[in-house]
Amino acid sequence: MFGTLLSSRQFETIRGDHTAHFSLCYHQLLECLCELGITSSDLTGLGVVVPGMVSGNMLLLAPFAGWRNVDVVAVVSRLARGQIPLIATAGDVNA
């Protein structure tokens, strides 16, 4: 895929607390969207890359982060309050 990076953020993984980490990720996403003058309801989808083994929506194991059996799509959907219609996840090795 080719494209132009319009905004980005970098931060440390919150180890041991996937809920806090994904909350931070979502708030960083909102800041990027604000910079671009759009909102999450303007998105048609969101790809979430996680540091571990993934099957479907589930992050099975992320040893570095200390996370296990996390339904990534459910967590991010809850944070987005249904404003992003399509959310997909992939392990960082495959993304």
Tab-separated table of N, CA and C in Angstrom:
chain	number	residue	atom	x	y	z
A	1	MET	N	0.845	-1.181	0.000
A	1	MET	CA	0.000	0.000	0.000
A	1	MET	C	0.886	1.239	0.000
A	2	PHE	N	0.400	2.251	-0.654
A	2	PHE	CA	1.100	3.521	-0.692
A	2	PHE	C	0.161	4.588	-0.165
A	3	GLY	N	0.726	5.596	0.414
A	3	GLY	CA	-0.083	6.688	0.924
A	3	GLY	C	0.810	7.732	1.557
A	4	THR	N	0.176	8.742	2.088
A	4	THR	CA	0.883	9.828	2.735
A	4	THR	C	0.522	9.838	4.210
A	5	LEU	N	1.520	9.813	5.055
A	5	LEU	CA	1.297	9.878	6.491
A	5	LEU	C	0.882	11.298	6.844
A	6	LEU	N	-0.306	11.448	7.399
A	6	LEU	CA	-0.832	12.770	7.704
A	6	LEU	C	-0.629	13.173	9.160
A	7	SER	N	-0.571	12.200	10.043
A	7	SER	CA	-0.389	12.480	11.465
A	7	SER	C	0.053	11.187	12.144
A	8	SER	N	0.839	11.301	13.192
A	8	SER	CA	1.250	10.091	13.909
A	8	SER	C	1.591	10.420	15.355
A	9	ARG	N	1.629	9.385	16.169
A	9	ARG	CA	2.001	9.479	17.577
A	9	ARG	C	2.827	8.244	17.929
A	10	GLN	N	3.736	8.387	18.867
A	10	GLN	CA	4.478	7.249	19.413
A	10	GLN	C	4.421	7.329	20.926
A	11	PHE	N	4.257	6.171	21.554
A	11	PHE	CA	4.235	6.104	23.010
A	11	PHE	C	4.521	4.676	23.433
A	12	GLU	N	4.898	4.513	24.659
A	12	GLU	CA	5.225	3.196	25.200
A	12	GLU	C	3.961	2.354	25.389
A	13	THR	N	4.094	1.062	25.239
A	13	THR	CA	3.017	0.131	25.538
A	13	THR	C	2.784	0.115	27.042
A	14	ILE	N	1.526	0.175	27.439
A	14	ILE	CA	1.191	0.046	28.860
A	14	ILE	C	1.120	-1.440	29.155
A	15	ARG	N	2.132	-1.927	29.798
A	15	ARG	CA	2.235	-3.358	30.058
A	15	ARG	C	1.314	-3.762	31.204
A	16	GLY	N	0.657	-4.911	31.025
A	16	GLY	CA	-0.178	-5.474	32.070
A	16	GLY	C	-1.599	-4.938	32.117
A	17	ASP	N	-1.908	-3.861	31.390
A	17	ASP	CA	-3.247	-3.267	31.434
A	17	ASP	C	-3.694	-2.898	30.020
A	18	HIS	N	-4.266	-3.875	29.331
A	18	HIS	CA	-4.660	-3.632	27.940
A	18	HIS	C	-5.737	-2.559	27.826
A	19	THR	N	-6.632	-2.477	28.797
A	19	THR	CA	-7.697	-1.475	28.744
A	19	THR	C	-7.115	-0.063	28.768
A	20	ALA	N	-6.175	0.180	29.659
A	20	ALA	CA	-5.528	1.499	29.732
A	20	ALA	C	-4.759	1.793	28.450
A	21	HIS	N	-4.094	0.779	27.892
A	21	HIS	CA	-3.322	0.988	26.674
A	21	HIS	C	-4.222	1.353	25.498
A	22	PHE	N	-5.303	0.602	25.288
A	22	PHE	CA	-6.184	0.897	24.167
A	22	PHE	C	-6.918	2.222	24.362
A	23	SER	N	-7.179	2.590	25.586
A	23	SER	CA	-7.771	3.898	25.859
A	23	SER	C	-6.801	5.004	25.444
A	24	LEU	N	-5.526	4.856	25.798
A	24	LEU	CA	-4.513	5.818	25.376
A	24	LEU	C	-4.428	5.867	23.848
A	25	CYS	N	-4.426	4.706	23.213
A	25	CYS	CA	-4.381	4.653	21.742
A	25	CYS	C	-5.550	5.412	21.134
A	26	TYR	N	-6.734	5.176	21.656
A	26	TYR	CA	-7.921	5.817	21.090
A	26	TYR	C	-7.859	7.331	21.273
A	27	HIS	N	-7.410	7.781	22.429
A	27	HIS	CA	-7.309	9.232	22.648
A	27	HIS	C	-6.235	9.866	21.750
A	28	GLN	N	-5.175	9.130	21.486
A	28	GLN	CA	-4.166	9.613	20.546
A	28	GLN	C	-4.740	9.692	19.129
A	29	LEU	N	-5.558	8.710	18.765
A	29	LEU	CA	-6.236	8.735	17.470
A	29	LEU	C	-7.114	9.976	17.362
A	30	LEU	N	-7.876	10.278	18.408
A	30	LEU	CA	-8.742	11.454	18.382
A	30	LEU	C	-7.939	12.738	18.210
A	31	GLU	N	-6.766	12.817	18.833
A	31	GLU	CA	-5.906	13.992	18.664
A	31	GLU	C	-5.435	14.115	17.214
A	32	CYS	N	-5.054	12.997	16.611
A	32	CYS	CA	-4.627	13.020	15.206
A	32	CYS	C	-5.776	13.477	14.306
A	33	LEU	N	-6.966	12.950	14.549
A	33	LEU	CA	-8.120	13.337	13.742
A	33	LEU	C	-8.422	14.822	13.898
A	34	CYS	N	-8.306	15.329	15.119
A	34	CYS	CA	-8.541	16.746	15.381
A	34	CYS	C	-7.568	17.612	14.584
A	35	GLU	N	-6.306	17.200	14.535
A	35	GLU	CA	-5.307	17.916	13.742
A	35	GLU	C	-5.718	18.020	12.274
A	36	LEU	N	-6.400	16.980	11.808
A	36	LEU	CA	-6.812	16.913	10.403
A	36	LEU	C	-8.182	17.540	10.161
A	37	GLY	N	-8.833	17.965	11.238
A	37	GLY	CA	-10.138	18.597	11.107
A	37	GLY	C	-11.274	17.634	10.839
A	38	ILE	N	-11.118	16.384	11.287
A	38	ILE	CA	-12.181	15.383	11.116
A	38	ILE	C	-12.464	14.710	12.457
A	39	THR	N	-13.530	13.908	12.507
A	39	THR	CA	-13.886	13.174	13.718
A	39	THR	C	-13.915	11.678	13.416
A	40	SER	N	-14.056	10.871	14.447
A	40	SER	CA	-14.091	9.417	14.251
A	40	SER	C	-15.278	8.994	13.397
A	41	SER	N	-16.352	9.760	13.402
A	41	SER	CA	-17.514	9.401	12.572
A	41	SER	C	-17.230	9.597	11.082
A	42	ASP	N	-16.147	10.308	10.748
A	42	ASP	CA	-15.750	10.474	9.348
A	42	ASP	C	-14.971	9.269	8.821
A	43	LEU	N	-14.529	8.396	9.697
A	43	LEU	CA	-13.752	7.233	9.283
A	43	LEU	C	-14.666	6.144	8.737
A	44	THR	N	-14.158	5.392	7.774
A	44	THR	CA	-14.913	4.241	7.263
A	44	THR	C	-14.418	2.943	7.883
A	45	GLY	N	-13.294	3.000	8.591
A	45	GLY	CA	-12.762	1.821	9.238
A	45	GLY	C	-11.485	2.137	9.975
A	46	LEU	N	-11.039	1.182	10.751
A	46	LEU	CA	-9.840	1.347	11.560
A	46	LEU	C	-9.127	0.004	11.649
A	47	GLY	N	-7.834	0.018	11.400
A	47	GLY	CA	-7.018	-1.176	11.572
A	47	GLY	C	-6.230	-1.046	12.860
A	48	VAL	N	-6.270	-2.065	13.690
A	48	VAL	CA	-5.566	-2.057	14.962
A	48	VAL	C	-4.489	-3.140	14.924
A	49	VAL	N	-3.243	-2.731	15.063
A	49	VAL	CA	-2.117	-3.664	15.060
A	49	VAL	C	-1.695	-3.874	16.508
A	50	VAL	N	-1.569	-5.117	16.904
A	50	VAL	CA	-1.235	-5.453	18.294
A	50	VAL	C	0.045	-6.291	18.354
A	51	PRO	N	0.754	-6.217	19.480
A	51	PRO	CA	2.052	-6.894	19.596
A	51	PRO	C	1.950	-8.345	20.051
A	52	GLY	N	1.349	-9.186	19.224
A	52	GLY	CA	1.243	-10.576	19.637
A	52	GLY	C	0.493	-11.427	18.639
A	53	MET	N	0.114	-12.617	19.087
A	53	MET	CA	-0.593	-13.585	18.240
A	53	MET	C	-2.081	-13.264	18.211
A	54	VAL	N	-2.645	-13.236	16.993
A	54	VAL	CA	-4.038	-12.860	16.795
A	54	VAL	C	-4.776	-13.966	16.052
A	55	SER	N	-6.018	-14.185	16.446
A	55	SER	CA	-6.921	-15.069	15.710
A	55	SER	C	-8.269	-14.365	15.647
A	56	GLY	N	-8.664	-13.952	14.442
A	56	GLY	CA	-9.913	-13.197	14.306
A	56	GLY	C	-9.808	-11.874	15.043
A	57	ASN	N	-10.762	-11.631	15.924
A	57	ASN	CA	-10.766	-10.399	16.718
A	57	ASN	C	-9.931	-10.511	17.991
A	58	MET	N	-9.472	-11.714	18.286
A	58	MET	CA	-8.834	-11.981	19.576
A	58	MET	C	-7.311	-11.878	19.531
A	59	LEU	N	-6.791	-11.111	20.452
A	59	LEU	CA	-5.355	-11.128	20.729
A	59	LEU	C	-5.162	-12.281	21.706
A	60	LEU	N	-4.547	-13.349	21.238
A	60	LEU	CA	-4.397	-14.548	22.060
A	60	LEU	C	-3.329	-14.381	23.129
A	61	LEU	N	-2.196	-13.829	22.727
A	61	LEU	CA	-1.090	-13.682	23.662
A	61	LEU	C	-0.145	-12.585	23.176
A	62	ALA	N	0.165	-11.681	24.085
A	62	ALA	CA	1.169	-10.648	23.831
A	62	ALA	C	2.144	-10.698	25.010
A	63	PRO	N	3.163	-11.555	24.920
A	63	PRO	CA	4.061	-11.779	26.059
A	63	PRO	C	4.732	-10.508	26.567
A	64	PHE	N	5.218	-9.669	25.670
A	64	PHE	CA	5.899	-8.438	26.085
A	64	PHE	C	4.975	-7.543	26.911
A	65	ALA	N	3.714	-7.422	26.455
A	65	ALA	CA	2.755	-6.537	27.117
A	65	ALA	C	2.089	-7.193	28.322
A	66	GLY	N	2.153	-8.528	28.392
A	66	GLY	CA	1.486	-9.228	29.489
A	66	GLY	C	-0.018	-9.334	29.300
A	67	TRP	N	-0.461	-9.346	28.038
A	67	TRP	CA	-1.886	-9.445	27.743
A	67	TRP	C	-2.203	-10.835	27.203
A	68	ARG	N	-3.395	-11.310	27.518
A	68	ARG	CA	-3.830	-12.630	27.060
A	68	ARG	C	-5.345	-12.611	26.852
A	69	ASN	N	-5.805	-13.210	25.746
A	69	ASN	CA	-7.233	-13.374	25.452
A	69	ASN	C	-8.008	-12.059	25.515
A	70	VAL	N	-7.597	-11.105	24.697
A	70	VAL	CA	-8.235	-9.789	24.645
A	70	VAL	C	-9.022	-9.679	23.337
A	71	ASP	N	-10.317	-9.394	23.439
A	71	ASP	CA	-11.126	-9.141	22.252
A	71	ASP	C	-10.887	-7.684	21.854
A	72	VAL	N	-9.893	-7.482	21.001
A	72	VAL	CA	-9.441	-6.137	20.627
A	72	VAL	C	-10.566	-5.342	19.984
A	73	VAL	N	-11.303	-5.960	19.088
A	73	VAL	CA	-12.376	-5.259	18.395
A	73	VAL	C	-13.441	-4.791	19.394
A	74	ALA	N	-13.789	-5.624	20.355
A	74	ALA	CA	-14.794	-5.237	21.361
A	74	ALA	C	-14.291	-4.072	22.207
A	75	VAL	N	-13.025	-4.114	22.618
A	75	VAL	CA	-12.460	-3.047	23.446
A	75	VAL	C	-12.463	-1.728	22.686
A	76	VAL	N	-11.979	-1.740	21.454
A	76	VAL	CA	-11.894	-0.508	20.662
A	76	VAL	C	-13.295	-0.019	20.277
A	77	SER	N	-14.202	-0.926	19.962
A	77	SER	CA	-15.582	-0.536	19.643
A	77	SER	C	-16.240	0.168	20.817
A	78	ARG	N	-15.999	-0.341	22.014
A	78	ARG	CA	-16.543	0.289	23.223
A	78	ARG	C	-16.003	1.713	23.377
A	79	LEU	N	-14.695	1.873	23.177
A	79	LEU	CA	-14.082	3.198	23.283
A	79	LEU	C	-14.632	4.153	22.230
A	80	ALA	N	-14.863	3.642	21.014
A	80	ALA	CA	-15.355	4.466	19.900
A	80	ALA	C	-16.858	4.696	19.967
A	81	ARG	N	-17.519	4.030	20.894
A	81	ARG	CA	-18.971	4.163	21.077
A	81	ARG	C	-19.740	3.961	19.771
A	82	GLY	N	-19.264	2.991	18.984
A	82	GLY	CA	-19.951	2.634	17.751
A	82	GLY	C	-19.791	3.630	16.611
A	83	GLN	N	-18.919	4.622	16.745
A	83	GLN	CA	-18.771	5.643	15.706
A	83	GLN	C	-17.879	5.193	14.548
A	84	ILE	N	-17.156	4.096	14.710
A	84	ILE	CA	-16.315	3.573	13.635
A	84	ILE	C	-16.913	2.231	13.215
A	85	PRO	N	-17.459	2.150	12.000
A	85	PRO	CA	-18.221	0.972	11.609
A	85	PRO	C	-17.424	-0.311	11.410
A	86	LEU	N	-16.172	-0.214	10.979
A	86	LEU	CA	-15.404	-1.415	10.681
A	86	LEU	C	-14.076	-1.348	11.419
A	87	ILE	N	-13.851	-2.287	12.293
A	87	ILE	CA	-12.595	-2.342	13.034
A	87	ILE	C	-12.002	-3.725	12.804
A	88	ALA	N	-10.744	-3.751	12.376
A	88	ALA	CA	-10.043	-5.016	12.130
A	88	ALA	C	-8.753	-5.021	12.928
A	89	THR	N	-8.275	-6.203	13.253
A	89	THR	CA	-7.025	-6.311	14.019
A	89	THR	C	-6.074	-7.284	13.345
A	90	ALA	N	-4.787	-7.086	13.608
A	90	ALA	CA	-3.753	-7.977	13.087
A	90	ALA	C	-2.571	-7.940	14.027
A	91	GLY	N	-1.810	-9.025	14.042
A	91	GLY	CA	-0.570	-9.049	14.809
A	91	GLY	C	0.466	-8.205	14.122
A	92	ASP	N	1.390	-7.632	14.883
A	92	ASP	CA	2.378	-6.711	14.310
A	92	ASP	C	3.282	-7.375	13.281
A	93	VAL	N	3.478	-8.666	13.364
A	93	VAL	CA	4.315	-9.370	12.396
A	93	VAL	C	3.640	-9.423	11.030
A	94	ASN	N	2.334	-9.485	10.998
A	94	ASN	CA	1.568	-9.615	9.741
A	94	ASN	C	1.073	-8.296	9.171
A	95	ALA	N	1.177	-7.223	9.911
A	95	ALA	CA	0.574	-5.947	9.476
A	95	ALA	C	1.472	-5.207	8.498
